[in-house]
PDB file of C-alpha atoms in Angstrom:
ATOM      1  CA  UNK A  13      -3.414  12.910 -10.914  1.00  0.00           C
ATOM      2  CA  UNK A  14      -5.478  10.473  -9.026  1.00  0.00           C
ATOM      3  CA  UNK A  15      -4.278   7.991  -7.328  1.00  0.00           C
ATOM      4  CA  UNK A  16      -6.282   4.681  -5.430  1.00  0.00           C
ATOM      5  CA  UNK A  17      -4.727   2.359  -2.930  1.00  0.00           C
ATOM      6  CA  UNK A  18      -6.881  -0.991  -2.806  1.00  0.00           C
ATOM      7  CA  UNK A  19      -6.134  -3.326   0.401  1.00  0.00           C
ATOM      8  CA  UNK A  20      -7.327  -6.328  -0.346  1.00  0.00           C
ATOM      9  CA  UNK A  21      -8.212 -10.077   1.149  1.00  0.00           C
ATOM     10  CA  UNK A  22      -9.310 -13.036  -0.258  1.00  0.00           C
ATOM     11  CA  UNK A  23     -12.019 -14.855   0.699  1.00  0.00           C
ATOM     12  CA  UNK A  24     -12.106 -17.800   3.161  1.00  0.00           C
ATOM     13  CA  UNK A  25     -11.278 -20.893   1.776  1.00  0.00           C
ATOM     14  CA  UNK A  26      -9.122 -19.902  -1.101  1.00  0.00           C
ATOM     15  CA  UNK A  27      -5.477 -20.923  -0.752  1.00  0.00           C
ATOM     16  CA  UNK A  28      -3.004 -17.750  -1.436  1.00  0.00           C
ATOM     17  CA  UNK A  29      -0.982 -19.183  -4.551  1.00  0.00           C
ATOM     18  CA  UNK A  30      -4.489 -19.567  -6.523  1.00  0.00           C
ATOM     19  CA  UNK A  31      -5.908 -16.286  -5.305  1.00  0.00           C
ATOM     20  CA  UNK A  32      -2.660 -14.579  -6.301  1.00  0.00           C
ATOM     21  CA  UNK A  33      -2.317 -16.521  -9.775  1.00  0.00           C
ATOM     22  CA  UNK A  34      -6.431 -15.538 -10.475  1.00  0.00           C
ATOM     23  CA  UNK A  35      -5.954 -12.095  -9.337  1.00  0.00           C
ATOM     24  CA  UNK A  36      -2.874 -11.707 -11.400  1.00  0.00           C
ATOM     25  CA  UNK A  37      -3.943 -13.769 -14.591  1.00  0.00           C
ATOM     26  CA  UNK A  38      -7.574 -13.318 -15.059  1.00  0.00           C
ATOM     27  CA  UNK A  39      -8.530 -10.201 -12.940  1.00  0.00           C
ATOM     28  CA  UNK A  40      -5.720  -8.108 -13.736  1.00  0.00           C
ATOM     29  CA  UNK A  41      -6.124  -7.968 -17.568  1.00  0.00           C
ATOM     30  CA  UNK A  42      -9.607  -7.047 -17.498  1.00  0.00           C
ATOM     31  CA  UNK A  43      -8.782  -3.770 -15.046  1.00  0.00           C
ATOM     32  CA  UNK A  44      -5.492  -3.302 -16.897  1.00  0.00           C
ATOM     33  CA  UNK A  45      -7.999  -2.894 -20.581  1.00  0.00           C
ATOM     34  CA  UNK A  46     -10.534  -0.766 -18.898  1.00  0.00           C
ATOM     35  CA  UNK A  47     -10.522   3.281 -20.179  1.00  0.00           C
ATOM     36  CA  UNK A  48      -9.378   5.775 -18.233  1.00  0.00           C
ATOM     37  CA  UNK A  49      -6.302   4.051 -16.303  1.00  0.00           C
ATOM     38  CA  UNK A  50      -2.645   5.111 -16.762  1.00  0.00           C
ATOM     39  CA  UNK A  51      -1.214   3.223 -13.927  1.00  0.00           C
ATOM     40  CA  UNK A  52      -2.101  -0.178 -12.384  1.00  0.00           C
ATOM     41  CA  UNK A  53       0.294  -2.049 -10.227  1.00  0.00           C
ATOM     42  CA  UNK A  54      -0.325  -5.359  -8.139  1.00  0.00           C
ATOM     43  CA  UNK A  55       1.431  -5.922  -4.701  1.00  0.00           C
ATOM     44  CA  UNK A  56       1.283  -9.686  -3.809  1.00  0.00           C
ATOM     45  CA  UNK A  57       2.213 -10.665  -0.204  1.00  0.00           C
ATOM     46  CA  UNK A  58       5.250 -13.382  -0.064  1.00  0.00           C
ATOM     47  CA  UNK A  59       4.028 -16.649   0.648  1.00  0.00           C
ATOM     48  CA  UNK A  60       6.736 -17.454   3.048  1.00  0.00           C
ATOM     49  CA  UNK A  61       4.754 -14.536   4.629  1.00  0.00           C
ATOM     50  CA  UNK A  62       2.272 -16.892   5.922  1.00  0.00           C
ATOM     51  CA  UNK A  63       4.149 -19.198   7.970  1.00  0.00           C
ATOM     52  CA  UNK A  64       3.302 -17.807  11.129  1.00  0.00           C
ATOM     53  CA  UNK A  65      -0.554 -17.622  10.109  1.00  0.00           C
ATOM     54  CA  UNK A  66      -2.697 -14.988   8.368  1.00  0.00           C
ATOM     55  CA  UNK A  67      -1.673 -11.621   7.429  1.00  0.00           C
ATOM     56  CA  UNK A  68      -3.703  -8.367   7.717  1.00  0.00           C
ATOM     57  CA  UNK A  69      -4.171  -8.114   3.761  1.00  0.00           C
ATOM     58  CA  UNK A  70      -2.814 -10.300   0.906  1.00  0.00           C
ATOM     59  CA  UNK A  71      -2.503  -7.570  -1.911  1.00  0.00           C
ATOM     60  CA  UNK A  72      -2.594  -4.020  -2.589  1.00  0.00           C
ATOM     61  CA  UNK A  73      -3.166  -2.731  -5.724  1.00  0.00           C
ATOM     62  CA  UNK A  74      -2.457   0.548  -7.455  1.00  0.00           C
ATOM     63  CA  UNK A  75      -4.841   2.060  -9.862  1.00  0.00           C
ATOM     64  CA  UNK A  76      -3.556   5.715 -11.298  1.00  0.00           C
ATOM     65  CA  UNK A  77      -5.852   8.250 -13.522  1.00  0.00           C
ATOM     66  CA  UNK A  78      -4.937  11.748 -15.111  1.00  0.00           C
ATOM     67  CA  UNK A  79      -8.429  13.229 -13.844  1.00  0.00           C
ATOM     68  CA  UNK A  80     -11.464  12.423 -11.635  1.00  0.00           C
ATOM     69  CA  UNK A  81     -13.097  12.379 -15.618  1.00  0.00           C
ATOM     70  CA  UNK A  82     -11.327   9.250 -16.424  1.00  0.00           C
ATOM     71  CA  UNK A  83     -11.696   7.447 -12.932  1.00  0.00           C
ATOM     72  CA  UNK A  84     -15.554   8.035 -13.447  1.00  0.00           C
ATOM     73  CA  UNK A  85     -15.127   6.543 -17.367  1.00  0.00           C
ATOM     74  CA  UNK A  86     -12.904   3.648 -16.043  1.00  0.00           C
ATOM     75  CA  UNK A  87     -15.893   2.814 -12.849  1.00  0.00           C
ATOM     76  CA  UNK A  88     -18.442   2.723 -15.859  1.00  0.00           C
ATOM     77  CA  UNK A  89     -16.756   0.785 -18.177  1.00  0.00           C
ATOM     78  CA  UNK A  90     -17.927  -3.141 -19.136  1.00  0.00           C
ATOM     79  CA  UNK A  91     -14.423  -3.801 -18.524  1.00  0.00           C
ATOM     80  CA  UNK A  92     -14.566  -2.663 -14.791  1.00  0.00           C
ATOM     81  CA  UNK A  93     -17.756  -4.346 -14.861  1.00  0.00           C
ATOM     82  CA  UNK A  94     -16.279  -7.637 -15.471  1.00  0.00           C
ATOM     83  CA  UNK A  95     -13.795  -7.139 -13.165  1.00  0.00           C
ATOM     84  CA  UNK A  96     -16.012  -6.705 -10.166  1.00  0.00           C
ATOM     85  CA  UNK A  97     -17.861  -9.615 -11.157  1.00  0.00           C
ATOM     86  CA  UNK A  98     -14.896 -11.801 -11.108  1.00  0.00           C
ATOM     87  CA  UNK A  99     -13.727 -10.142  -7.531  1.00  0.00           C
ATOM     88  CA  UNK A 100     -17.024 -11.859  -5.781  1.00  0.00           C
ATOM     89  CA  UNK A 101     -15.089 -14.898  -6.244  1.00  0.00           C
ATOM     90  CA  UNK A 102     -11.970 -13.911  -5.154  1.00  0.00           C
ATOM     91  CA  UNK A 103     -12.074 -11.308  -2.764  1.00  0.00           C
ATOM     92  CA  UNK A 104     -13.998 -11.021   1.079  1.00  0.00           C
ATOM     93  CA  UNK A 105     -15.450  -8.403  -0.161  1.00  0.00           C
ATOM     94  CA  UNK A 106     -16.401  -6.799   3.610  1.00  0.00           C
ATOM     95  CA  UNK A 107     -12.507  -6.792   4.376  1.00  0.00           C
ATOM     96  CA  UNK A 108     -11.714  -4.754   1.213  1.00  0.00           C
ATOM     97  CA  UNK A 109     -10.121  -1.200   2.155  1.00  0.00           C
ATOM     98  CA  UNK A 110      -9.615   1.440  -0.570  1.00  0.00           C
ATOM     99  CA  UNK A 111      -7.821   4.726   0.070  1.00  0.00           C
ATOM    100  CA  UNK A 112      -7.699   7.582  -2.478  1.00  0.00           C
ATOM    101  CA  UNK A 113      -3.443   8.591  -1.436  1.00  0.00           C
ATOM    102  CA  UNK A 114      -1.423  11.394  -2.507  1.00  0.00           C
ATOM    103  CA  UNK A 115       1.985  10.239  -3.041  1.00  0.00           C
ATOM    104  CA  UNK A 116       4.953  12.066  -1.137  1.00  0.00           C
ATOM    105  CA  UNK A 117       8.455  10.736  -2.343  1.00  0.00           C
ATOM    106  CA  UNK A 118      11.014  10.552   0.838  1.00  0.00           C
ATOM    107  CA  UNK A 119      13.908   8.255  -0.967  1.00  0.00           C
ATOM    108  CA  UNK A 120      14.378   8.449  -4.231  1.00  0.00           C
ATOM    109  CA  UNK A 121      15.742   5.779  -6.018  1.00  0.00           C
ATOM    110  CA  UNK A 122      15.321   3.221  -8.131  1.00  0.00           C
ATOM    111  CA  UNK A 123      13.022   0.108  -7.735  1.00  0.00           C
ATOM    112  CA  UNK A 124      15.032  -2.781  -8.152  1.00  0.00           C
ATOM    113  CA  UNK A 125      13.849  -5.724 -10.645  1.00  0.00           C
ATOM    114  CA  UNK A 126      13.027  -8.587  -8.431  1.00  0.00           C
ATOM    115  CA  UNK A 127      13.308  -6.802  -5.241  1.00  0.00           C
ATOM    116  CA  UNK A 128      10.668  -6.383  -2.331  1.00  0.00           C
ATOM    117  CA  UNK A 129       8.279  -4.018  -1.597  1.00  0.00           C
ATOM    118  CA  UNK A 130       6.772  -3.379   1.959  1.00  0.00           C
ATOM    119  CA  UNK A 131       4.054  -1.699   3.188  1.00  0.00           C
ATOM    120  CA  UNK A 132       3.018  -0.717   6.617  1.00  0.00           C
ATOM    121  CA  UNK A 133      -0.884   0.447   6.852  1.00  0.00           C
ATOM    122  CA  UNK A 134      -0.207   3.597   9.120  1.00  0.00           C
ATOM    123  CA  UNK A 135      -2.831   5.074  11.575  1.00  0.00           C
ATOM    124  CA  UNK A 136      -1.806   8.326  13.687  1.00  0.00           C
ATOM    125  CA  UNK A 137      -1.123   8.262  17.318  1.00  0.00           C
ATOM    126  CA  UNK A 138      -4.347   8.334  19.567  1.00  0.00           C
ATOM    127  CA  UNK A 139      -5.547  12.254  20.128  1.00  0.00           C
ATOM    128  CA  UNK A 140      -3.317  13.824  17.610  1.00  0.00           C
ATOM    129  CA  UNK A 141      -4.464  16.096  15.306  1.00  0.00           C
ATOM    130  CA  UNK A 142      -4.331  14.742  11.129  1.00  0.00           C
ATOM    131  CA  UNK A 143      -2.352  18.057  10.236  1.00  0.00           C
ATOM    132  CA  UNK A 144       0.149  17.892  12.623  1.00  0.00           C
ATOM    133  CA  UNK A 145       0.416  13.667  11.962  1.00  0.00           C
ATOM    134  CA  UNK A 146       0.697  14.509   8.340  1.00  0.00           C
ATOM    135  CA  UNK A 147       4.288  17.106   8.733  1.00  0.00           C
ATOM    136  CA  UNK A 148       5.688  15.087  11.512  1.00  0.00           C
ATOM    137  CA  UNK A 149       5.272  11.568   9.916  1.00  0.00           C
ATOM    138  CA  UNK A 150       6.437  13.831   5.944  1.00  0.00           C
ATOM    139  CA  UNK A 151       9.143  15.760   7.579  1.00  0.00           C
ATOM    140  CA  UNK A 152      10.836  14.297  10.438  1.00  0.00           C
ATOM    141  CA  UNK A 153      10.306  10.564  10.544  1.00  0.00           C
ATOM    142  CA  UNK A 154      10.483  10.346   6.908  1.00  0.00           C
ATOM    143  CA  UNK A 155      13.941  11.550   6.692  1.00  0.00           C
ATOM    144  CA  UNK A 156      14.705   9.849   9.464  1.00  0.00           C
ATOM    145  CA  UNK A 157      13.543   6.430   7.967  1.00  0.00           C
ATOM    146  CA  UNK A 158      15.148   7.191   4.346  1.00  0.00           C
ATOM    147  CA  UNK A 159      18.529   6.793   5.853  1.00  0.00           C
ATOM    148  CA  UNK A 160      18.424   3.501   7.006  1.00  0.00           C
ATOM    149  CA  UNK A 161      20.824   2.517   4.362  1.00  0.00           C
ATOM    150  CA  UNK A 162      19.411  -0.372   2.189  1.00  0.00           C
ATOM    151  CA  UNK A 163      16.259   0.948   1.596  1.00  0.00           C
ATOM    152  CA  UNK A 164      15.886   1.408  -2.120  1.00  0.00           C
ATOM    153  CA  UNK A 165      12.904   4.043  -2.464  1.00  0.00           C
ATOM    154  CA  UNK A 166      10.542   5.179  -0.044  1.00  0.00           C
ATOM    155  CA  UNK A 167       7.194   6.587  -0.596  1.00  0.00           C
ATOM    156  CA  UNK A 168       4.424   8.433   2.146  1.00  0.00           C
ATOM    157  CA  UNK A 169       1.200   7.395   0.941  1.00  0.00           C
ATOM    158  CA  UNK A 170      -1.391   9.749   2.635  1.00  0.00           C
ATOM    159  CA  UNK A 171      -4.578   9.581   2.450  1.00  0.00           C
ATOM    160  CA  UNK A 172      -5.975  12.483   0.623  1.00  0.00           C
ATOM    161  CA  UNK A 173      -8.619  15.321   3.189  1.00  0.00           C
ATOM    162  CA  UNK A 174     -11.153  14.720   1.227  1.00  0.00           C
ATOM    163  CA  UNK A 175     -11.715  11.157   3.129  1.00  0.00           C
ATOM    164  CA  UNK A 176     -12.338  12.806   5.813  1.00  0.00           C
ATOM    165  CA  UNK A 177     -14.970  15.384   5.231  1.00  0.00           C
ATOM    166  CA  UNK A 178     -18.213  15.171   6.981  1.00  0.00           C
ATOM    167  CA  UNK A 179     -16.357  13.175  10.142  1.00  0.00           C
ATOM    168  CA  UNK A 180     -15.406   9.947   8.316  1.00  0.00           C
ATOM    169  CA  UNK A 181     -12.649   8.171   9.442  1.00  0.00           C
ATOM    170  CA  UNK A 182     -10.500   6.226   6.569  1.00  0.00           C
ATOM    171  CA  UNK A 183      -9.273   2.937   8.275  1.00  0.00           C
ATOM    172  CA  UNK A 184      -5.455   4.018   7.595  1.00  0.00           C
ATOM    173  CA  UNK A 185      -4.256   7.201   7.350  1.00  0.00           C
ATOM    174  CA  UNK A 186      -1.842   6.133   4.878  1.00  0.00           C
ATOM    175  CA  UNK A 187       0.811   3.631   3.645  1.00  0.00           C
ATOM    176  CA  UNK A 188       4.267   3.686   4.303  1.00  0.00           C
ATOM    177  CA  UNK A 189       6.311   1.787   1.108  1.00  0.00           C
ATOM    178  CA  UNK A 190       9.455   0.998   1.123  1.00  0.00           C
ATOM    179  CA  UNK A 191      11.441  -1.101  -1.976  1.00  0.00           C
ATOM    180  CA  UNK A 192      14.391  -3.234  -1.077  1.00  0.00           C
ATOM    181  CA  UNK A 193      16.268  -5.572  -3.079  1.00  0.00           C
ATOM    182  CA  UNK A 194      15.900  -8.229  -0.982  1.00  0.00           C
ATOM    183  CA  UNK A 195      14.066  -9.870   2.527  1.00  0.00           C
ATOM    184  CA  UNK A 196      17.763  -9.961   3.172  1.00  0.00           C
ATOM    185  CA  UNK A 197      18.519  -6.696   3.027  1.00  0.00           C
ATOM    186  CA  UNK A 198      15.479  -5.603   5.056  1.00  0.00           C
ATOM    187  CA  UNK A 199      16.586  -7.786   7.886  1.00  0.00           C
ATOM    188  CA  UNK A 200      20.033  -6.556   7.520  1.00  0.00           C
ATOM    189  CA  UNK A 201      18.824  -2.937   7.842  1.00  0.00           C
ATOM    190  CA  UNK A 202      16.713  -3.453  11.396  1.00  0.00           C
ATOM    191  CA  UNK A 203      20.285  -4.002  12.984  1.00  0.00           C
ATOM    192  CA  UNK A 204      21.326  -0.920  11.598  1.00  0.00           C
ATOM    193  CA  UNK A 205      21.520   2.419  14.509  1.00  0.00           C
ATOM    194  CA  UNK A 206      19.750   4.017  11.739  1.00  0.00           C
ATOM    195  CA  UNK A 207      16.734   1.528  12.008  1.00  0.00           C
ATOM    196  CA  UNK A 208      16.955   1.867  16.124  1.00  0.00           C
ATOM    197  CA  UNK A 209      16.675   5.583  15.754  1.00  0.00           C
ATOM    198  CA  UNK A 210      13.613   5.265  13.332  1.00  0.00           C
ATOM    199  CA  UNK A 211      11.774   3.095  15.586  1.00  0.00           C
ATOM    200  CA  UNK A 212      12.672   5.390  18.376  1.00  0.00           C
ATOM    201  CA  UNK A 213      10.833   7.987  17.096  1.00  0.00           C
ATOM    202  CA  UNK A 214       7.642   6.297  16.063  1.00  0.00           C
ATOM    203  CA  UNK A 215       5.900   6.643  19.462  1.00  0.00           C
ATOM    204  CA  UNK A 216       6.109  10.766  18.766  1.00  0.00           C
ATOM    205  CA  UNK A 217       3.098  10.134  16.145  1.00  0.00           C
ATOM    206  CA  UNK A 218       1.955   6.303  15.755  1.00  0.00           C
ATOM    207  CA  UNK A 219       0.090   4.231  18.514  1.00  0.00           C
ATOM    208  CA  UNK A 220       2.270   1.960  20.447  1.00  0.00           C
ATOM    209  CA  UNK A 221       3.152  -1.471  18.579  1.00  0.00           C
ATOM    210  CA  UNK A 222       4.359  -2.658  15.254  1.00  0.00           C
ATOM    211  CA  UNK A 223       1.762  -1.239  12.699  1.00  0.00           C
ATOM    212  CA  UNK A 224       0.583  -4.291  10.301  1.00  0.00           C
ATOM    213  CA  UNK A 225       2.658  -4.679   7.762  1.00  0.00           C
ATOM    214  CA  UNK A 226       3.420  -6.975   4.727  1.00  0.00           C
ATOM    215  CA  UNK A 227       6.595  -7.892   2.433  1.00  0.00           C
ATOM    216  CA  UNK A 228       5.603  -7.876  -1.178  1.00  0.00           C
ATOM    217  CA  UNK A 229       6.700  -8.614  -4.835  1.00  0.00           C
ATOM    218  CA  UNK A 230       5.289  -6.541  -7.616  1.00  0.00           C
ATOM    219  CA  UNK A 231       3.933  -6.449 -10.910  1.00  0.00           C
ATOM    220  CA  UNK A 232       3.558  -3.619 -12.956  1.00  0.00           C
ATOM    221  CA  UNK A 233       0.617  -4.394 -15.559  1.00  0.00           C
ATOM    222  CA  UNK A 234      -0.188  -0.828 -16.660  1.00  0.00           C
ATOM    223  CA  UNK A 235       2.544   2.174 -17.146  1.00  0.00           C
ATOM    224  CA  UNK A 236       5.862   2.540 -15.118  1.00  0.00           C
TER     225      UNK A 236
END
């Protein structure tokens, strides 16, 4: 199984509610026809998201395939085609960000219809080595962070080794998601100890600050 996280930004000029009506209407039925994909799911930041100014990214996208076979038949495709065509108007293209993940399942539970999904675009602490990053962020802080009690699911995203063979450096070193059923419940479970204990524990393995973040609602256009 293959999965690919796309970060994505739109470009300057376009106002979020038509970028994320386009991307959603008219770019996501060309990829969702394409060969090859099993899985495609669209993340669209909450516009309420922007009322203290821009955010880091304002989408991430989900593309799944059974084998590196169909990936390569779905990249060749004239439906593909189409659809990168169509992103030149849409998308600043320099700002896109995409991250071949393996998925690691901390919580799980259901997603809830109409909920929110967040995602925090995770980089490892200064000086530490990816392997040891990659157990203490999977085995201690996950665990720590699925019992903050109204999260819903939680999934590790890491990036897979193979991005970074031959000394590359993948801007994230994964992606942190989290489902809740509402931007009500997430505020209700940062006063929780449980949250305090979580955040307590980031500086062991994540640089110093809030990592970037964004509150999303989904839509599932391909699979489950």
């Amino acid at each position: 199984m293959i999965k690919l996280a796309r970060l994505l930004k739109r470009k300057p000029g376009l106002a979020v509610e038509a970028f994320q009506e386009r991307w959603f209407t008219g770019h996501g039925p060309l990829v969702a026809a394409a060969p090859g994909l099993i899985g495609y799911v669209q993340a669209h930041a909450l516009v309420q998201g922007y009322r203290k100014g821009e955010l880091i990214f304002d989408a991430v996208e989900h593309l799944t395939f059974a084998s590196p076979a169909d990936l390569e038949a779905f990249r060749r495709s004239p439906e593909a085609a189409r659809a990168r065509a169509e992103e030149a108007g849409l998308l600043d293209t320099a700002r896109t960000v995409e991250l071949p993940v393996e998925v690691h399942l901390i919580k799980d539970g259901a997603i809830p219809p109409g909920g929110v999904k967040n995602i925090e675009f995770v980089t490892r602490r200064p000086g530490m080595q990816l392997g040891a990053f990659r157990d203490y962020w999977r085995q201690v802080h996950g665990p720590l962070a699925a019992r903050i009690p109204p999260i819903c699911r939680y999934e590790q995203h890491h990036t897979v080794l193979e991005a970074y063979e031959d000394g590359r450096r993948p801007a994230y070193d994964g992606l942190a998601v989290t489902w809740f059923h509402s931007t009500a419940d997430m505020k209700a479970g940062a006063q929780t100890p449980e949250y305090a204990e979580t955040r307590a524990d980031e500086p062991a393995f994540l640089p110093d600050g809030h990592l970037p973040t964004i509150i999303t609602r989904e839509h599932v256009l391909l699979g489950g």
